[in-house]
Short mmCIF file of C-alpha atoms and ligand atoms in Angstrom, two decimals:
data_model
loop_
_atom_site.label_atom_id
_atom_site.label_comp_id
_atom_site.label_asym_id
_atom_site.label_seq_id
_atom_site.Cartn_x
_atom_site.Cartn_y
_atom_site.Cartn_z
CA MET N 290 116.61 65.47 105.77
CA GLU N 291 117.48 68.95 104.58
CA MET N 292 118.14 71.40 107.33
CA ALA N 293 116.92 75.01 106.93
CA ASP N 294 118.59 78.02 108.56
CA ASN N 295 115.79 78.76 110.96
CA PRO N 296 112.97 76.92 112.63
CA LEU N 297 110.22 78.60 110.55
CA ASP N 298 111.77 77.64 107.24
CA GLN N 299 112.34 74.14 108.61
CA VAL N 300 108.70 73.65 109.60
CA ARG N 301 107.56 75.00 106.25
CA ALA N 302 109.91 72.66 104.45
CA ASN N 303 108.67 69.71 106.57
CA ILE N 304 105.04 70.59 105.75
CA ALA N 305 105.88 70.74 102.02
CA ARG N 306 107.66 67.40 102.23
CA ALA N 307 104.70 65.76 104.03
CA CYS N 308 102.39 67.09 101.27
CA LYS N 309 104.21 65.18 98.57
CA PRO N 310 103.16 61.55 99.29
CA ALA N 311 99.62 62.85 100.07
CA ARG N 312 99.54 64.78 96.74
CA ARG N 313 98.58 67.88 98.56
CA ASP N 314 99.38 71.51 97.87
CA PRO N 315 101.32 73.16 100.70
CA ALA N 316 99.33 76.33 100.04
CA ASP N 317 96.27 74.47 101.39
CA ILE N 318 97.81 74.08 104.85
CA THR N 319 97.75 76.95 107.30
CA LEU N 320 100.64 76.97 109.75
CA ILE N 321 99.44 78.45 113.08
CA ALA N 322 102.46 79.57 115.06
CA VAL N 323 101.47 78.88 118.68
CA SER N 324 102.87 81.78 120.63
CA LYS N 325 101.37 81.07 124.01
CA THR N 326 103.78 82.00 126.88
CA GLN N 327 106.09 83.63 124.38
CA PRO N 328 106.87 87.38 124.94
CA ALA N 329 106.53 89.86 122.10
CA GLU N 330 110.26 89.86 121.47
CA ARG N 331 110.21 86.21 120.59
CA ILE N 332 107.18 86.70 118.28
CA VAL N 333 108.59 89.64 116.29
CA PRO N 334 111.29 87.66 114.52
CA LEU N 335 108.58 85.34 113.08
CA LEU N 336 106.55 88.31 112.00
CA GLU N 337 109.64 89.75 110.39
CA GLN N 338 109.99 86.47 108.45
CA GLY N 339 106.48 86.82 107.11
CA GLN N 340 104.58 84.53 109.39
CA ARG N 341 101.08 86.00 109.93
CA VAL N 342 98.94 83.34 111.58
CA PHE N 343 99.38 82.88 115.37
CA GLY N 344 97.67 80.84 118.04
CA GLU N 345 97.11 81.67 121.67
CA ASN N 346 95.37 79.56 124.29
CA ARG N 347 94.39 82.25 126.83
CA VAL N 348 92.20 85.28 126.08
CA GLN N 349 93.78 87.36 128.73
CA GLU N 350 97.31 86.67 127.72
CA ALA N 351 96.50 87.46 124.12
CA GLN N 352 94.80 90.70 125.10
CA GLY N 353 98.02 91.79 126.75
CA LYS N 354 100.33 90.95 123.84
CA TRP N 355 98.55 91.28 120.53
CA PRO N 356 96.95 94.77 120.32
CA ALA N 357 100.40 96.40 120.14
CA LEU N 358 101.80 93.72 117.70
CA ARG N 359 98.75 94.17 115.57
CA GLU N 360 99.37 97.87 115.25
CA ALA N 361 102.78 97.07 113.72
CA TYR N 362 101.46 94.08 111.66
CA PRO N 363 97.82 94.78 110.90
CA ASP N 364 97.35 91.70 108.70
CA VAL N 365 98.00 89.23 111.53
CA GLU N 366 95.38 86.50 111.94
CA LEU N 367 94.88 85.41 115.50
CA HIS N 368 93.51 81.96 116.43
CA LEU N 369 92.22 80.99 119.84
CA ILE N 370 93.31 77.33 120.25
CA GLY N 371 92.55 76.73 123.96
CA GLN N 372 89.48 76.09 126.04
CA VAL N 373 87.01 78.99 126.08
CA GLN N 374 85.04 79.87 129.12
CA SER N 375 81.59 81.08 128.31
CA ASN N 376 82.12 84.29 130.28
CA LYS N 377 85.08 85.07 127.99
CA ALA N 378 83.03 84.71 124.82
CA GLU N 379 82.64 88.44 124.17
CA GLU N 380 86.37 89.11 124.58
CA ALA N 381 87.23 86.11 122.46
CA VAL N 382 84.97 87.26 119.66
CA ALA N 383 86.42 90.74 119.80
CA LEU N 384 90.06 89.66 119.61
CA PHE N 385 90.26 86.47 117.61
CA ASP N 386 89.76 85.66 113.94
CA CYS N 387 89.10 81.97 114.55
CA ILE N 388 88.21 79.81 117.52
CA HIS N 389 89.34 76.18 117.68
CA ALA N 390 87.64 74.79 120.81
CA LEU N 391 83.89 75.02 120.40
CA ASP N 392 82.91 71.87 122.26
CA ARG N 393 79.57 72.27 124.04
CA ALA N 394 76.03 73.63 123.59
CA SER N 395 76.42 76.25 126.33
CA LEU N 396 79.38 77.65 124.47
CA VAL N 397 77.49 77.76 121.23
CA THR N 398 74.88 79.87 122.98
CA ALA N 399 77.56 82.23 124.53
CA LEU N 400 79.48 82.63 121.29
CA ALA N 401 76.41 83.21 119.16
CA LYS N 402 75.27 85.86 121.59
CA ALA N 403 78.69 87.50 121.56
CA MET N 404 78.85 87.44 117.72
CA ASN N 405 75.41 88.94 117.37
CA LYS N 406 76.26 91.74 119.78
CA ALA N 407 79.59 92.47 118.07
CA GLU N 408 78.06 92.00 114.60
CA ARG N 409 81.10 89.95 113.84
CA ARG N 410 81.04 86.26 112.76
CA VAL N 411 84.11 84.31 113.86
CA PRO N 412 84.66 80.91 112.27
CA CYS N 413 84.81 78.13 114.86
CA PHE N 414 86.30 74.60 114.74
CA ILE N 415 84.33 72.09 116.69
CA GLN N 416 86.71 70.25 119.05
CA VAL N 417 86.15 66.52 119.29
CA ASN N 418 87.40 64.45 122.23
CA ILE N 419 88.87 62.05 119.80
CA GLY N 420 90.48 59.64 122.23
CA GLU N 421 87.41 59.70 124.50
CA GLU N 422 89.59 60.81 127.47
CA GLU N 423 87.83 61.85 130.63
CA GLN N 424 89.95 64.86 131.40
CA LYS N 425 90.07 66.31 127.96
CA GLY N 426 88.04 69.05 126.35
CA GLY N 427 86.08 68.38 123.14
CA CYS N 428 82.61 67.06 122.49
CA ALA N 429 81.96 63.30 122.61
CA ILE N 430 82.05 61.68 119.21
CA GLY N 431 78.38 60.69 119.57
CA ASP N 432 77.39 64.31 120.26
CA LEU N 433 79.10 65.73 117.24
CA PRO N 434 76.25 65.78 114.74
CA GLN N 435 73.99 67.55 117.18
CA LEU N 436 76.60 70.13 118.08
CA ILE N 437 77.29 70.93 114.42
CA GLU N 438 73.57 71.43 113.91
CA GLN N 439 73.33 73.65 116.99
CA ALA N 440 76.23 75.80 115.83
CA ARG N 441 74.75 76.22 112.38
CA ALA N 442 71.34 76.98 113.75
CA ALA N 443 72.96 79.70 115.83
CA ASN N 444 74.58 81.21 112.78
CA ILE N 445 78.11 80.35 113.82
CA PRO N 446 80.33 79.65 110.85
CA VAL N 447 81.60 76.09 111.33
CA ALA N 448 85.21 75.96 110.06
CA GLY N 449 85.67 72.23 110.55
CA LEU N 450 86.85 69.86 113.27
CA MET N 451 89.74 70.04 115.73
CA CYS N 452 91.37 67.46 117.97
CA ILE N 453 94.20 66.87 120.38
CA PRO N 454 94.93 63.09 120.35
CA PRO N 455 95.89 61.31 123.52
CA PHE N 456 99.43 62.00 124.68
CA ASP N 457 102.16 59.43 123.93
CA ILE N 458 100.23 57.15 121.64
CA GLU N 459 100.64 56.92 117.83
CA PRO N 460 98.36 59.81 116.65
CA ALA N 461 97.71 58.69 113.13
CA PRO N 462 94.58 56.61 113.84
CA PHE N 463 93.03 59.61 115.66
CA PHE N 464 93.84 62.00 112.83
CA ALA N 465 92.28 59.55 110.39
CA LEU N 466 89.20 59.25 112.62
CA LEU N 467 88.80 63.02 112.73
CA ALA N 468 88.96 63.17 108.93
CA LYS N 469 86.38 60.42 108.73
CA LEU N 470 84.08 62.25 111.18
CA ALA N 471 84.40 65.43 109.04
CA ALA N 472 83.46 63.55 105.95
CA ASP N 473 80.54 61.79 107.66
CA ASN N 474 79.24 65.15 108.74
CA GLY N 475 79.63 66.93 105.44
CA LEU N 476 82.68 68.93 106.69
CA ASP N 477 85.25 67.62 104.26
CA ARG N 478 87.28 69.33 101.56
CA ASP N 479 85.54 72.47 100.32
CA SER N 480 83.24 72.92 103.19
CA GLY N 481 85.47 72.39 106.15
CA GLY N 482 88.94 72.19 107.64
CA LEU N 483 90.80 69.88 109.97
CA SER N 484 92.75 71.52 112.78
CA MET N 485 95.14 68.74 113.91
CA GLY N 486 98.80 68.23 114.45
CA MET N 487 101.30 69.86 116.84
CA SER N 488 105.13 69.98 116.97
CA SER N 489 105.53 66.24 117.48
CA ASP N 490 103.12 65.08 114.81
CA TYR N 491 102.20 67.84 112.36
CA GLU N 492 103.74 66.05 109.36
CA THR N 493 101.59 62.96 110.09
CA ALA N 494 98.55 65.20 110.37
CA VAL N 495 99.31 66.84 107.03
CA MET N 496 99.55 63.41 105.41
CA LEU N 497 96.14 62.60 106.82
CA GLY N 498 94.36 65.80 105.69
CA ALA N 499 95.10 68.56 108.27
CA THR N 500 94.36 72.05 106.88
CA HIS N 501 95.53 73.79 110.03
CA VAL N 502 98.49 72.67 112.06
CA ARG N 503 99.20 74.24 115.46
CA VAL N 504 102.93 74.35 116.04
CA GLY N 505 104.61 75.95 119.07
CA THR N 506 107.74 74.20 120.37
CA ALA N 507 109.21 73.47 116.99
CA LEU N 508 109.12 77.17 116.16
CA PHE N 509 109.94 78.82 119.51
CA GLY N 510 111.78 76.15 121.48
CA ASP N 511 110.62 74.77 124.81
CA ARG N 512 108.14 76.83 126.77
CA ALA N 513 109.38 78.10 130.13
C1 PLP I 163 100.24 74.42 123.06
C2 PLP I 163 99.35 73.90 122.02
C3 PLP I 163 99.82 73.53 120.79
C4 PLP I 163 101.29 73.63 120.37
O1 PLP I 163 102.01 72.58 121.03
P1 PLP I 163 103.55 72.29 120.62
O2 PLP I 163 103.72 70.92 121.06
O3 PLP I 163 104.34 73.25 121.36
O4 PLP I 163 103.63 72.44 119.20
C5 PLP I 163 98.88 73.08 119.83
N1 PLP I 163 97.57 73.00 120.13
C6 PLP I 163 97.08 73.36 121.32
C7 PLP I 163 95.64 73.20 121.57
C8 PLP I 163 97.96 73.81 122.31
O5 PLP I 163 97.44 74.10 123.56
#
């Protein structure tokens, strides 16, 4: 494996390499640099290298860090990748350009209300509890068609599907299942994305159709 000089170039090279067997264009894959827990001084070097898409999992943390960074780098695109509490919907809609964890009808209602009030439509991925784990966020596979319908009826732009596979099991079958669910629900290719793959498995996710990979540790090192 070729080694790049820095983690960002390395991750980009790995994405490009994973694209080859899948006959995909690396330009079709958005690398989301997951900067949760990272202070601004760790984020700036990536911005200086041209990275513009970042992911945070807490509204409050992002509110503290990003307004100042955005003044310096106005073309930043900020994605909310973590659970959203309904009472944070307005703040989420104001700050983020994309939301990855729409997973229940009550959140559809809260986000739609916030988007109407702000007159701002924020694309949302619908998170699927792909391993049917009790503790995990995401809608049940069986509830997905209805949730997509509810989101669309509420005028929320549906960006595609998102998943976090069970920890410590081969993730490929879960990525393949998410891609199948997207296709079954008319969310494939032109009409929708797949937000899947993290530091340990983003190359596998790319081979199986990911359009958005969420990578933290591989870019920033271990979180404190
Ligand atoms: C933290 C987080 C990531 C990034 O995880 P790494 O293993 O550090 O790459 C991706 N997605 C979600 C939803 C996260 O919370």
